[in-house]
mmCIF file of C-alpha atoms in Angstrom:
data_model
loop_
_atom_site.group_PDB
_atom_site.id
_atom_site.type_symbol
_atom_site.label_atom_id
_atom_site.label_comp_id
_atom_site.label_asym_id
_atom_site.label_seq_id
_atom_site.Cartn_x
_atom_site.Cartn_y
_atom_site.Cartn_z
ATOM 1 C CA MET A 3 -32.979 -24.573 16.819
ATOM 2 C CA ALA A 4 -35.017 -24.685 20.017
ATOM 3 C CA VAL A 5 -34.449 -27.215 22.790
ATOM 4 C CA VAL A 6 -37.420 -27.577 25.126
ATOM 5 C CA GLY A 7 -36.019 -28.510 28.546
ATOM 6 C CA GLY A 8 -32.675 -27.497 29.974
ATOM 7 C CA SER A 9 -31.637 -30.407 32.196
ATOM 8 C CA ILE A 10 -29.050 -33.074 31.288
ATOM 9 C CA ALA A 11 -30.675 -34.223 28.034
ATOM 10 C CA GLY A 12 -31.492 -30.673 26.956
ATOM 11 C CA SER A 13 -27.983 -29.405 27.679
ATOM 12 C CA ALA A 14 -26.470 -32.330 25.776
ATOM 13 C CA PHE A 15 -28.675 -31.753 22.728
ATOM 14 C CA ALA A 16 -27.982 -28.017 22.798
ATOM 15 C CA GLY A 17 -24.244 -28.656 22.752
ATOM 16 C CA ALA A 18 -24.613 -31.187 19.927
ATOM 17 C CA ALA A 19 -26.705 -28.763 17.850
ATOM 18 C CA ALA A 20 -24.170 -25.970 18.315
ATOM 19 C CA ARG A 21 -21.260 -28.226 17.350
ATOM 20 C CA LEU A 22 -23.143 -29.144 14.179
ATOM 21 C CA GLY A 23 -23.022 -25.478 13.221
ATOM 22 C CA ALA A 24 -26.410 -24.130 14.257
ATOM 23 C CA GLU A 25 -26.298 -20.339 14.149
ATOM 24 C CA ARG A 26 -28.509 -20.088 17.239
ATOM 25 C CA VAL A 27 -29.667 -22.634 19.812
ATOM 26 C CA VAL A 28 -32.278 -21.488 22.315
ATOM 27 C CA VAL A 29 -32.851 -23.667 25.406
ATOM 28 C CA LEU A 30 -36.318 -23.091 26.862
ATOM 29 C CA GLU A 31 -36.331 -24.216 30.504
ATOM 30 C CA ARG A 32 -39.534 -23.773 32.517
ATOM 31 C CA SER A 33 -37.795 -23.623 35.922
ATOM 32 C CA PRO A 34 -37.209 -19.963 36.824
ATOM 33 C CA GLY A 35 -34.004 -20.616 38.752
ATOM 34 C CA ARG A 36 -30.907 -22.722 38.321
ATOM 35 C CA LEU A 37 -31.141 -26.478 38.774
ATOM 36 C CA GLU A 38 -28.410 -27.146 41.354
ATOM 37 C CA ASP A 39 -30.971 -28.170 43.982
ATOM 38 C CA ARG A 40 -31.668 -31.441 42.160
ATOM 39 C CA GLY A 41 -29.558 -33.599 44.440
ATOM 40 C CA LEU A 42 -30.301 -37.078 43.097
ATOM 41 C CA GLY A 43 -27.547 -39.571 42.444
ATOM 42 C CA ILE A 44 -26.911 -41.171 39.058
ATOM 43 C CA CYS A 45 -24.274 -43.619 37.833
ATOM 44 C CA THR A 46 -22.311 -44.183 34.649
ATOM 45 C CA HIS A 47 -20.503 -47.393 33.720
ATOM 46 C CA ASN A 48 -16.745 -46.813 33.465
ATOM 47 C CA ASP A 49 -16.684 -47.820 29.784
ATOM 48 C CA ARG A 50 -19.680 -45.643 28.894
ATOM 49 C CA PHE A 51 -18.119 -42.675 30.714
ATOM 50 C CA ALA A 52 -14.838 -43.134 28.834
ATOM 51 C CA GLU A 53 -16.698 -43.311 25.503
ATOM 52 C CA LEU A 54 -18.565 -40.096 26.225
ATOM 53 C CA VAL A 55 -15.316 -38.358 27.189
ATOM 54 C CA ASP A 56 -13.636 -39.548 23.981
ATOM 55 C CA ALA A 57 -16.633 -38.307 21.972
ATOM 56 C CA GLY A 58 -16.395 -34.852 23.567
ATOM 57 C CA HIS A 59 -19.653 -34.929 25.525
ATOM 58 C CA LEU A 60 -18.042 -35.022 28.977
ATOM 59 C CA ALA A 61 -14.811 -33.508 30.262
ATOM 60 C CA PRO A 62 -12.294 -36.042 31.604
ATOM 61 C CA ASP A 63 -12.146 -34.164 34.921
ATOM 62 C CA THR A 64 -15.924 -34.259 35.466
ATOM 63 C CA ARG A 65 -16.289 -34.699 39.214
ATOM 64 C CA ARG A 66 -17.433 -38.215 40.155
ATOM 65 C CA HIS A 67 -17.134 -40.896 42.841
ATOM 66 C CA ARG A 68 -15.572 -44.293 42.141
ATOM 67 C CA LEU A 69 -17.535 -47.483 42.846
ATOM 68 C CA THR A 70 -16.003 -50.958 42.507
ATOM 69 C CA VAL A 71 -18.303 -53.474 44.201
ATOM 70 C CA ARG A 72 -22.043 -53.937 44.616
ATOM 71 C CA SER A 73 -22.827 -55.866 47.782
ATOM 72 C CA TRP A 74 -26.227 -57.572 47.754
ATOM 73 C CA VAL A 75 -27.434 -58.135 51.318
ATOM 74 C CA THR A 76 -30.633 -59.169 53.076
ATOM 75 C CA ARG A 77 -32.036 -59.171 56.574
ATOM 76 C CA GLU A 78 -31.810 -62.445 58.450
ATOM 77 C CA PRO A 79 -34.955 -64.042 59.915
ATOM 78 C CA ALA A 80 -35.873 -63.012 63.443
ATOM 79 C CA GLY A 81 -33.521 -64.487 66.010
ATOM 80 C CA HIS A 82 -30.601 -65.003 63.599
ATOM 81 C CA GLY A 83 -28.973 -61.581 63.963
ATOM 82 C CA ASP A 84 -27.996 -59.202 61.148
ATOM 83 C CA GLY A 85 -24.277 -59.716 60.908
ATOM 84 C CA PRO A 86 -21.448 -57.382 61.936
ATOM 85 C CA HIS A 87 -22.665 -53.829 62.645
ATOM 86 C CA GLY A 88 -26.182 -54.723 61.521
ATOM 87 C CA ARG A 89 -25.322 -54.723 57.799
ATOM 88 C CA GLY A 90 -27.237 -57.945 57.054
ATOM 89 C CA ARG A 91 -26.196 -61.221 55.419
ATOM 90 C CA LEU A 92 -24.037 -60.886 52.307
ATOM 91 C CA LEU A 93 -25.574 -62.639 49.309
ATOM 92 C CA TRP A 94 -23.055 -61.607 46.657
ATOM 93 C CA ALA A 95 -20.159 -59.185 46.203
ATOM 94 C CA GLN A 96 -20.667 -58.276 42.538
ATOM 95 C CA PRO A 97 -17.938 -56.416 40.588
ATOM 96 C CA PHE A 98 -19.354 -52.968 39.848
ATOM 97 C CA PRO A 99 -17.182 -50.777 37.561
ATOM 98 C CA PHE A 100 -19.197 -47.558 37.796
ATOM 99 C CA HIS A 101 -18.809 -43.879 38.622
ATOM 100 C CA SER A 102 -21.500 -42.126 40.653
ATOM 101 C CA HIS A 103 -22.469 -38.507 40.104
ATOM 102 C CA HIS A 104 -24.460 -35.799 41.808
ATOM 103 C CA TRP A 105 -27.124 -34.829 39.264
ATOM 104 C CA ALA A 106 -26.474 -31.126 39.705
ATOM 105 C CA VAL A 107 -22.686 -31.489 39.424
ATOM 106 C CA LEU A 108 -22.996 -33.396 36.150
ATOM 107 C CA TRP A 109 -25.574 -30.922 34.840
ATOM 108 C CA GLN A 110 -23.373 -27.978 35.794
ATOM 109 C CA ALA A 111 -20.440 -29.480 33.887
ATOM 110 C CA LEU A 112 -22.598 -29.792 30.764
ATOM 111 C CA ARG A 113 -24.018 -26.307 31.241
ATOM 112 C CA GLU A 114 -20.615 -24.671 31.631
ATOM 113 C CA SER A 115 -19.252 -26.383 28.505
ATOM 114 C CA ALA A 116 -22.093 -25.074 26.312
ATOM 115 C CA PRO A 117 -20.798 -23.392 23.127
ATOM 116 C CA ALA A 118 -21.323 -19.664 22.663
ATOM 117 C CA ALA A 119 -24.193 -20.289 20.219
ATOM 118 C CA VAL A 120 -26.354 -21.687 23.043
ATOM 119 C CA GLU A 121 -28.715 -19.301 24.849
ATOM 120 C CA TYR A 122 -30.522 -20.476 28.011
ATOM 121 C CA ARG A 123 -33.899 -18.890 28.788
ATOM 122 C CA LEU A 124 -35.058 -19.761 32.291
ATOM 123 C CA GLY A 125 -38.685 -19.466 33.334
ATOM 124 C CA SER A 126 -39.797 -20.132 29.768
ATOM 125 C CA THR A 127 -42.785 -22.495 29.702
ATOM 126 C CA VAL A 128 -43.611 -24.101 26.353
ATOM 127 C CA THR A 129 -47.289 -25.079 26.173
ATOM 128 C CA ALA A 130 -47.429 -26.397 22.578
ATOM 129 C CA VAL A 131 -45.240 -27.177 19.579
ATOM 130 C CA GLY A 132 -45.964 -28.032 15.976
ATOM 131 C CA ASN A 133 -44.738 -28.199 12.393
ATOM 132 C CA ALA A 134 -45.055 -25.144 10.207
ATOM 133 C CA SER A 135 -46.179 -27.117 7.152
ATOM 134 C CA ASP A 136 -48.151 -30.271 6.465
ATOM 135 C CA ASP A 137 -45.183 -32.195 5.072
ATOM 136 C CA GLY A 138 -43.085 -31.180 8.085
ATOM 137 C CA ASP A 139 -39.861 -30.683 6.130
ATOM 138 C CA GLY A 140 -40.388 -27.495 4.217
ATOM 139 C CA GLY A 141 -41.299 -24.862 6.761
ATOM 140 C CA GLY A 142 -39.631 -25.655 10.061
ATOM 141 C CA ALA A 143 -41.462 -25.852 13.380
ATOM 142 C CA TRP A 144 -42.717 -23.582 16.145
ATOM 143 C CA THR A 145 -43.054 -23.318 19.899
ATOM 144 C CA GLU A 146 -45.868 -21.608 21.779
ATOM 145 C CA GLN A 147 -45.495 -19.946 25.170
ATOM 146 C CA ALA A 148 -48.094 -19.672 27.930
ATOM 147 C CA ASP A 149 -49.064 -16.180 26.707
ATOM 148 C CA GLY A 150 -49.848 -17.526 23.231
ATOM 149 C CA THR A 151 -46.688 -16.207 21.566
ATOM 150 C CA ARG A 152 -45.425 -18.451 18.763
ATOM 151 C CA THR A 153 -41.789 -18.506 17.653
ATOM 152 C CA PRO A 154 -40.555 -20.232 14.465
ATOM 153 C CA TYR A 155 -37.462 -22.449 14.368
ATOM 154 C CA ASP A 156 -35.812 -24.737 11.842
ATOM 155 C CA LEU A 157 -35.960 -27.609 14.354
ATOM 156 C CA VAL A 158 -37.557 -28.122 17.784
ATOM 157 C CA ILE A 159 -35.973 -30.731 20.075
ATOM 158 C CA GLY A 160 -38.015 -32.052 22.981
ATOM 159 C CA ALA A 161 -35.930 -32.860 26.059
ATOM 160 C CA ASP A 162 -38.756 -32.008 28.433
ATOM 161 C CA GLY A 163 -38.962 -35.215 30.428
ATOM 162 C CA TYR A 164 -41.804 -37.436 31.608
ATOM 163 C CA ARG A 165 -44.628 -35.020 30.767
ATOM 164 C CA SER A 166 -43.205 -33.920 27.441
ATOM 165 C CA VAL A 167 -45.174 -31.359 25.432
ATOM 166 C CA VAL A 168 -43.077 -32.218 22.372
ATOM 167 C CA ARG A 169 -43.778 -35.961 22.709
ATOM 168 C CA ALA A 170 -47.507 -35.180 22.724
ATOM 169 C CA ALA A 171 -47.036 -33.647 19.265
ATOM 170 C CA VAL A 172 -44.639 -36.306 17.901
ATOM 171 C CA CYS A 173 -46.543 -39.417 19.022
ATOM 172 C CA PRO A 174 -49.597 -38.579 21.149
ATOM 173 C CA GLN A 175 -50.516 -42.263 21.459
ATOM 174 C CA ALA A 176 -47.387 -42.977 23.563
ATOM 175 C CA LEU A 177 -48.225 -42.661 27.261
ATOM 176 C CA PRO A 178 -46.165 -43.662 30.321
ATOM 177 C CA GLU A 179 -47.266 -46.923 31.991
ATOM 178 C CA TYR A 180 -47.165 -47.335 35.770
ATOM 179 C CA ALA A 181 -44.920 -50.222 36.822
ATOM 180 C CA GLY A 182 -46.943 -50.981 39.976
ATOM 181 C CA TYR A 183 -44.446 -49.762 42.578
ATOM 182 C CA VAL A 184 -42.664 -46.607 43.679
ATOM 183 C CA CYS A 185 -39.199 -45.466 44.552
ATOM 184 C CA TRP A 186 -38.538 -43.300 47.561
ATOM 185 C CA ARG A 187 -35.345 -41.300 47.155
ATOM 186 C CA GLY A 188 -33.102 -39.422 49.510
ATOM 187 C CA SER A 189 -29.652 -37.919 49.966
ATOM 188 C CA PHE A 190 -27.682 -36.247 52.752
ATOM 189 C CA ASP A 191 -24.153 -35.239 53.744
ATOM 190 C CA SER A 192 -21.987 -38.291 54.459
ATOM 191 C CA ALA A 193 -20.782 -36.682 57.692
ATOM 192 C CA LEU A 194 -24.127 -37.678 59.246
ATOM 193 C CA LEU A 195 -23.101 -41.351 59.069
ATOM 194 C CA ALA A 196 -21.087 -40.732 62.231
ATOM 195 C CA GLU A 197 -24.414 -40.831 64.111
ATOM 196 C CA LEU A 198 -24.943 -44.518 63.285
ATOM 197 C CA PRO A 199 -23.582 -47.388 65.423
ATOM 198 C CA GLY A 200 -20.185 -48.106 63.902
ATOM 199 C CA GLY A 201 -20.204 -44.817 62.003
ATOM 200 C CA ALA A 202 -19.121 -44.504 58.379
ATOM 201 C CA GLY A 203 -16.204 -46.905 58.818
ATOM 202 C CA VAL A 204 -18.340 -50.037 58.442
ATOM 203 C CA TRP A 205 -19.300 -48.999 54.904
ATOM 204 C CA PRO A 206 -16.340 -48.729 52.468
ATOM 205 C CA GLU A 207 -16.333 -45.669 50.200
ATOM 206 C CA GLU A 208 -16.307 -47.691 46.953
ATOM 207 C CA GLU A 209 -19.151 -50.040 47.911
ATOM 208 C CA CYS A 210 -22.644 -49.800 46.445
ATOM 209 C CA ILE A 211 -25.184 -51.572 48.656
ATOM 210 C CA THR A 212 -28.341 -53.339 47.458
ATOM 211 C CA VAL A 213 -30.570 -54.450 50.339
ATOM 212 C CA CYS A 214 -33.107 -57.063 49.212
ATOM 213 C CA TYR A 215 -36.450 -57.817 50.846
ATOM 214 C CA ARG A 216 -39.584 -59.538 49.602
ATOM 215 C CA GLY A 217 -41.380 -56.964 47.447
ATOM 216 C CA GLY A 218 -38.570 -54.460 46.986
ATOM 217 C CA GLN A 219 -34.990 -53.395 47.516
ATOM 218 C CA VAL A 220 -32.896 -50.376 48.478
ATOM 219 C CA VAL A 221 -29.823 -49.266 46.515
ATOM 220 C CA ILE A 222 -27.414 -47.057 48.492
ATOM 221 C CA TYR A 223 -24.164 -45.431 47.381
ATOM 222 C CA ARG A 224 -22.085 -42.299 47.872
ATOM 223 C CA ILE A 225 -21.993 -39.441 45.353
ATOM 224 C CA PRO A 226 -19.897 -36.267 45.104
ATOM 225 C CA GLY A 227 -21.160 -33.355 47.178
ATOM 226 C CA LEU A 228 -21.818 -29.937 45.701
ATOM 227 C CA THR A 229 -18.599 -28.717 47.345
ATOM 228 C CA PRO A 230 -15.434 -30.382 45.935
ATOM 229 C CA GLY A 231 -13.913 -32.829 48.396
ATOM 230 C CA THR A 232 -17.233 -33.714 50.056
ATOM 231 C CA THR A 233 -19.532 -36.694 49.528
ATOM 232 C CA GLN A 234 -23.202 -37.380 50.047
ATOM 233 C CA VAL A 235 -25.165 -40.561 50.683
ATOM 234 C CA ASN A 236 -27.743 -41.328 47.986
ATOM 235 C CA TRP A 237 -30.413 -44.025 48.229
ATOM 236 C CA VAL A 238 -33.275 -45.360 46.087
ATOM 237 C CA PHE A 239 -35.901 -47.425 47.939
ATOM 238 C CA TYR A 240 -38.179 -49.558 45.717
ATOM 239 C CA ALA A 241 -41.384 -50.319 47.602
ATOM 240 C CA PRO A 242 -45.085 -51.160 47.162
ATOM 241 C CA THR A 243 -47.444 -48.294 46.352
ATOM 242 C CA PRO A 244 -48.464 -46.529 49.606
ATOM 243 C CA ASP A 245 -52.189 -46.677 50.359
ATOM 244 C CA TRP A 246 -52.383 -42.882 50.503
ATOM 245 C CA LEU A 247 -50.782 -42.245 47.081
ATOM 246 C CA ARG A 248 -53.121 -41.010 44.340
ATOM 247 C CA LEU A 249 -51.493 -41.383 40.952
ATOM 248 C CA ASP A 250 -51.858 -38.446 38.581
ATOM 249 C CA GLY A 251 -49.635 -39.446 35.706
ATOM 250 C CA PRO A 252 -45.841 -39.651 35.839
ATOM 251 C CA THR A 253 -45.154 -37.166 38.580
ATOM 252 C CA ALA A 254 -43.406 -37.086 41.949
ATOM 253 C CA ILE A 255 -43.933 -35.774 45.457
ATOM 254 C CA ALA A 256 -41.119 -33.274 45.654
ATOM 255 C CA ALA A 257 -38.433 -33.138 48.302
ATOM 256 C CA GLY A 258 -39.760 -31.358 51.365
ATOM 257 C CA ALA A 259 -43.423 -31.963 50.497
ATOM 258 C CA LEU A 260 -43.947 -35.248 52.368
ATOM 259 C CA SER A 261 -45.958 -35.052 55.586
ATOM 260 C CA ASP A 262 -44.748 -36.144 59.020
ATOM 261 C CA GLU A 263 -47.068 -39.138 58.816
ATOM 262 C CA GLN A 264 -45.771 -40.171 55.381
ATOM 263 C CA LEU A 265 -42.142 -39.866 56.460
ATOM 264 C CA GLU A 266 -42.777 -41.807 59.648
ATOM 265 C CA GLY A 267 -44.465 -44.539 57.589
ATOM 266 C CA LEU A 268 -41.341 -44.801 55.421
ATOM 267 C CA ARG A 269 -39.041 -45.030 58.439
ATOM 268 C CA GLN A 270 -41.167 -47.684 60.117
ATOM 269 C CA PHE A 271 -41.294 -49.676 56.875
ATOM 270 C CA ALA A 272 -37.482 -49.479 56.624
ATOM 271 C CA GLU A 273 -37.106 -50.711 60.225
ATOM 272 C CA ARG A 274 -39.285 -53.740 59.466
ATOM 273 C CA ARG A 275 -37.653 -54.686 56.153
ATOM 274 C CA LEU A 276 -34.006 -53.632 56.307
ATOM 275 C CA PRO A 277 -31.006 -54.588 58.458
ATOM 276 C CA PRO A 278 -30.549 -52.007 61.239
ATOM 277 C CA TYR A 279 -27.593 -50.140 59.734
ATOM 278 C CA TRP A 280 -29.356 -49.462 56.422
ATOM 279 C CA ALA A 281 -32.669 -48.614 58.102
ATOM 280 C CA GLY A 282 -30.621 -46.077 60.050
ATOM 281 C CA VAL A 283 -29.296 -44.596 56.793
ATOM 282 C CA VAL A 284 -32.857 -43.989 55.599
ATOM 283 C CA ALA A 285 -33.844 -42.488 58.952
ATOM 284 C CA LEU A 286 -30.935 -39.997 58.831
ATOM 285 C CA THR A 287 -32.359 -38.336 55.721
ATOM 286 C CA PRO A 288 -33.949 -34.946 56.427
ATOM 287 C CA ARG A 289 -37.404 -34.079 55.104
ATOM 288 C CA GLU A 290 -36.038 -31.557 52.603
ATOM 289 C CA ARG A 291 -33.941 -34.303 50.976
ATOM 290 C CA THR A 292 -36.628 -37.043 50.795
ATOM 291 C CA LEU A 293 -39.012 -37.475 47.852
ATOM 292 C CA LEU A 294 -41.260 -40.083 46.230
ATOM 293 C CA GLN A 295 -41.360 -41.095 42.547
ATOM 294 C CA PRO A 296 -43.813 -43.627 41.102
ATOM 295 C CA VAL A 297 -41.984 -45.886 38.610
ATOM 296 C CA TYR A 298 -43.053 -45.698 34.961
ATOM 297 C CA ASP A 299 -42.110 -47.167 31.576
ATOM 298 C CA LEU A 300 -42.352 -45.562 28.143
ATOM 299 C CA ALA A 301 -41.076 -46.677 24.745
ATOM 300 C CA THR A 302 -42.139 -44.429 21.874
ATOM 301 C CA PRO A 303 -42.739 -46.061 18.451
ATOM 302 C CA HIS A 304 -40.875 -43.202 16.763
ATOM 303 C CA ARG A 305 -38.944 -40.102 17.819
ATOM 304 C CA THR A 306 -39.449 -37.615 15.023
ATOM 305 C CA ALA A 307 -42.337 -35.997 13.175
ATOM 306 C CA GLY A 308 -41.490 -33.425 10.539
ATOM 307 C CA ARG A 309 -39.159 -30.928 12.212
ATOM 308 C CA LEU A 310 -39.870 -32.159 15.734
ATOM 309 C CA LEU A 311 -37.526 -34.531 17.603
ATOM 310 C CA ILE A 312 -37.579 -36.020 21.106
ATOM 311 C CA GLY A 313 -34.797 -37.423 23.292
ATOM 312 C CA GLY A 314 -33.971 -38.332 26.881
ATOM 313 C CA ASP A 315 -36.959 -39.108 29.125
ATOM 314 C CA ALA A 316 -39.249 -37.373 26.634
ATOM 315 C CA ALA A 317 -38.609 -40.299 24.283
ATOM 316 C CA THR A 318 -37.900 -43.227 26.592
ATOM 317 C CA ILE A 319 -38.642 -43.699 30.287
ATOM 318 C CA VAL A 320 -36.517 -46.523 31.666
ATOM 319 C CA ARG A 321 -36.778 -47.910 35.198
ATOM 320 C CA PRO A 322 -33.790 -46.904 37.342
ATOM 321 C CA HIS A 323 -32.707 -50.564 37.746
ATOM 322 C CA ASN A 324 -30.820 -50.270 34.419
ATOM 323 C CA THR A 325 -28.392 -47.666 35.819
ATOM 324 C CA SER A 326 -28.427 -46.022 32.390
ATOM 325 C CA GLY A 327 -30.527 -42.830 32.611
ATOM 326 C CA ALA A 328 -27.798 -40.206 32.127
ATOM 327 C CA VAL A 329 -25.955 -42.336 29.578
ATOM 328 C CA LYS A 330 -29.178 -42.804 27.598
ATOM 329 C CA ALA A 331 -29.710 -39.032 27.385
ATOM 330 C CA LEU A 332 -26.121 -38.290 26.362
ATOM 331 C CA GLN A 333 -26.134 -41.077 23.780
ATOM 332 C CA ASP A 334 -29.348 -39.689 22.280
ATOM 333 C CA ALA A 335 -27.594 -36.355 21.755
ATOM 334 C CA HIS A 336 -24.521 -38.125 20.396
ATOM 335 C CA ALA A 337 -26.589 -40.063 17.852
ATOM 336 C CA PHE A 338 -28.205 -36.815 16.678
ATOM 337 C CA GLU A 339 -24.816 -35.141 16.304
ATOM 338 C CA GLN A 340 -23.218 -38.109 14.519
ATOM 339 C CA ALA A 341 -26.119 -38.359 12.073
ATOM 340 C CA GLY A 342 -25.629 -34.689 11.245
ATOM 341 C CA ARG A 343 -21.903 -35.148 10.686
ATOM 342 C CA ARG A 344 -22.356 -38.197 8.462
ATOM 343 C CA LEU A 345 -25.043 -36.649 6.299
ATOM 344 C CA GLY A 346 -23.820 -33.061 6.167
ATOM 345 C CA GLY A 347 -26.105 -30.294 4.902
ATOM 346 C CA GLY A 348 -29.188 -30.503 2.736
ATOM 347 C CA SER A 349 -32.564 -31.834 3.760
ATOM 348 C CA TRP A 350 -33.378 -32.459 7.399
ATOM 349 C CA ALA A 351 -35.239 -35.660 6.574
ATOM 350 C CA PRO A 352 -32.224 -38.056 6.285
ATOM 351 C CA LEU A 353 -30.669 -36.755 9.521
ATOM 352 C CA LEU A 354 -33.856 -37.161 11.532
ATOM 353 C CA ALA A 355 -34.586 -40.568 9.997
ATOM 354 C CA ALA A 356 -31.100 -41.842 10.920
ATOM 355 C CA TYR A 357 -31.485 -40.640 14.512
ATOM 356 C CA ASP A 358 -34.962 -42.164 14.722
ATOM 357 C CA ARG A 359 -33.814 -45.589 13.504
ATOM 358 C CA GLU A 360 -30.902 -45.898 15.894
ATOM 359 C CA ARG A 361 -32.344 -44.518 19.100
ATOM 360 C CA THR A 362 -35.896 -45.851 18.864
ATOM 361 C CA ALA A 363 -34.542 -49.409 18.689
ATOM 362 C CA ALA A 364 -32.013 -48.846 21.488
ATOM 363 C CA GLY A 365 -34.650 -47.197 23.680
ATOM 364 C CA LEU A 366 -37.083 -50.085 23.320
ATOM 365 C CA GLU A 367 -34.391 -52.552 24.332
ATOM 366 C CA LEU A 368 -33.546 -50.508 27.442
ATOM 367 C CA VAL A 369 -37.220 -50.340 28.434
ATOM 368 C CA ASN A 370 -37.591 -54.097 28.043
ATOM 369 C CA LEU A 371 -34.483 -54.717 30.151
ATOM 370 C CA GLY A 372 -35.823 -52.397 32.849
ATOM 371 C CA ARG A 373 -39.052 -54.383 32.952
ATOM 372 C CA THR A 374 -37.089 -57.630 33.228
ATOM 373 C CA LEU A 375 -34.968 -56.265 36.071
ATOM 374 C CA GLY A 376 -38.048 -54.878 37.835
ATOM 375 C CA ARG A 377 -39.772 -58.252 37.765
ATOM 376 C CA ALA A 378 -36.678 -60.127 38.917
ATOM 377 C CA GLN A 379 -35.731 -57.710 41.687
ATOM 378 C CA VAL A 380 -39.049 -56.298 42.916
ATOM 379 C CA THR A 381 -42.410 -57.691 41.795
ATOM 380 C CA GLY A 382 -41.233 -61.276 41.224
ATOM 381 C CA ALA A 383 -38.135 -61.376 43.419
ATOM 382 C CA PRO A 384 -36.836 -64.734 44.661
ATOM 383 C CA ASP A 385 -36.821 -65.956 48.239
ATOM 384 C CA TRP A 386 -33.690 -64.118 49.326
ATOM 385 C CA SER A 387 -33.231 -66.385 52.359
ATOM 386 C CA ALA A 388 -32.492 -69.255 49.957
ATOM 387 C CA MET A 389 -29.972 -67.323 47.822
ATOM 388 C CA ASP A 390 -26.183 -67.559 47.961
ATOM 389 C CA GLU A 391 -23.388 -66.405 45.626
ATOM 390 C CA PRO A 392 -23.763 -69.174 42.967
ATOM 391 C CA ALA A 393 -27.546 -68.711 42.909
ATOM 392 C CA MET A 394 -27.191 -64.921 42.680
ATOM 393 C CA THR A 395 -24.712 -65.174 39.798
ATOM 394 C CA ALA A 396 -27.010 -67.457 37.802
ATOM 395 C CA TRP A 397 -30.026 -65.258 38.609
ATOM 396 C CA TRP A 398 -28.207 -62.136 37.363
ATOM 397 C CA ARG A 399 -27.033 -63.760 34.142
ATOM 398 C CA GLU A 400 -30.569 -64.849 33.356
ATOM 399 C CA GLN A 401 -31.805 -61.266 33.636
ATOM 400 C CA LEU A 402 -29.174 -59.897 31.257
ATOM 401 C CA SER A 403 -29.277 -62.719 28.725
ATOM 402 C CA GLY A 404 -29.076 -61.192 25.249
ATOM 403 C CA SER A 405 -29.524 -57.581 26.377
ATOM 404 C CA GLY A 406 -26.066 -56.032 26.713
ATOM 405 C CA GLY A 407 -27.773 -52.951 28.120
ATOM 406 C CA PHE A 408 -27.045 -52.822 31.866
ATOM 407 C CA GLY A 409 -25.435 -49.448 32.386
ATOM 408 C CA GLY A 410 -26.311 -48.497 28.800
ATOM 409 C CA HIS A 411 -25.307 -49.866 25.414
ATOM 410 C CA ALA A 412 -21.862 -49.291 23.980
ATOM 411 C CA LEU A 413 -21.723 -45.925 22.210
ATOM 412 C CA GLY A 414 -22.603 -46.123 18.537
ATOM 413 C CA ARG A 415 -24.373 -49.456 18.818
ATOM 414 C CA THR A 416 -27.326 -49.506 16.443
ATOM 415 C CA GLY A 417 -30.614 -51.392 16.697
#
């Protein structure tokens, strides 16, 4: 089997394929170097993490940071102050049973646990894929490299993210849709918090912060550092589309590539919209750790075509509000592996059909929830000055009514 893309989804699928008994699994990753420099934070719900450990996809000692409460705060009107240490007015202290992760630390754990049958090929750019026969089930599939070389496989799995080459072959009509706003992202060593008035002590280690303002919000939490025993600050800043941004599909402006003017615009915007302490957190972030990602949605109508399969962000792009991105990718791989175990050997068709049924339905539900959360928290947010804890609780319940998907669905749940 070939897995196109070697990040979290690709590593998870490679491990699942090897455990199913594949003689050889080749992971084709276009990045020429290792991926440890991807310093973004991600979260997993405690229950979802435990399920993935029990299922063998994550080690129980996977390094993570414990979160217990999500404090929703907002800036007070001019002349009313911003509370103790400039943290803003507390709207709601929401129970938040999550672990946070450093993307690279979680990826490294998956990479190191890869079975011996998995071979990683870095700097390998796949430009096209296809089925070897018209019916798709009799002759396997192929990948094509930039130099035109084609290689046959029994199955090709696309875990190649937003701009998936494999998705273009599986369902070319499915294209990411811009949500109408962006997220700025940043991270830095927690030791820098000492430079803020009040230092790190005014922000408890287990607290996730959501700062609300009209037209956006900022979510801030700590994650494990690359070195054991250290932590980093991670933030995601949902904001209107900057006037200077020219959208060219689902892409990002990489860390370190933002200009002085663009960074200064972000810092000034944070000073106007956020309580002083949290504006200071954004301002502490160095250029090389600040990036911009336009927010997109994508729900594919199907995930397989012949001997081609897609998973992770190649199959479903979900807004970050769901707090389910890593879980979604790991559950995709789990569903593939479980379908293989239930159905055993023989034709590929029943295995791929079972995976398609379960994960296409779950993916669509996650996308719809992300859109609901985006409207409620960003594009159609309430007047935060009028909100208090009872109003916030009712507002949150309305968003999640009937979904069950915040933080990801329970493992094994079918459409």
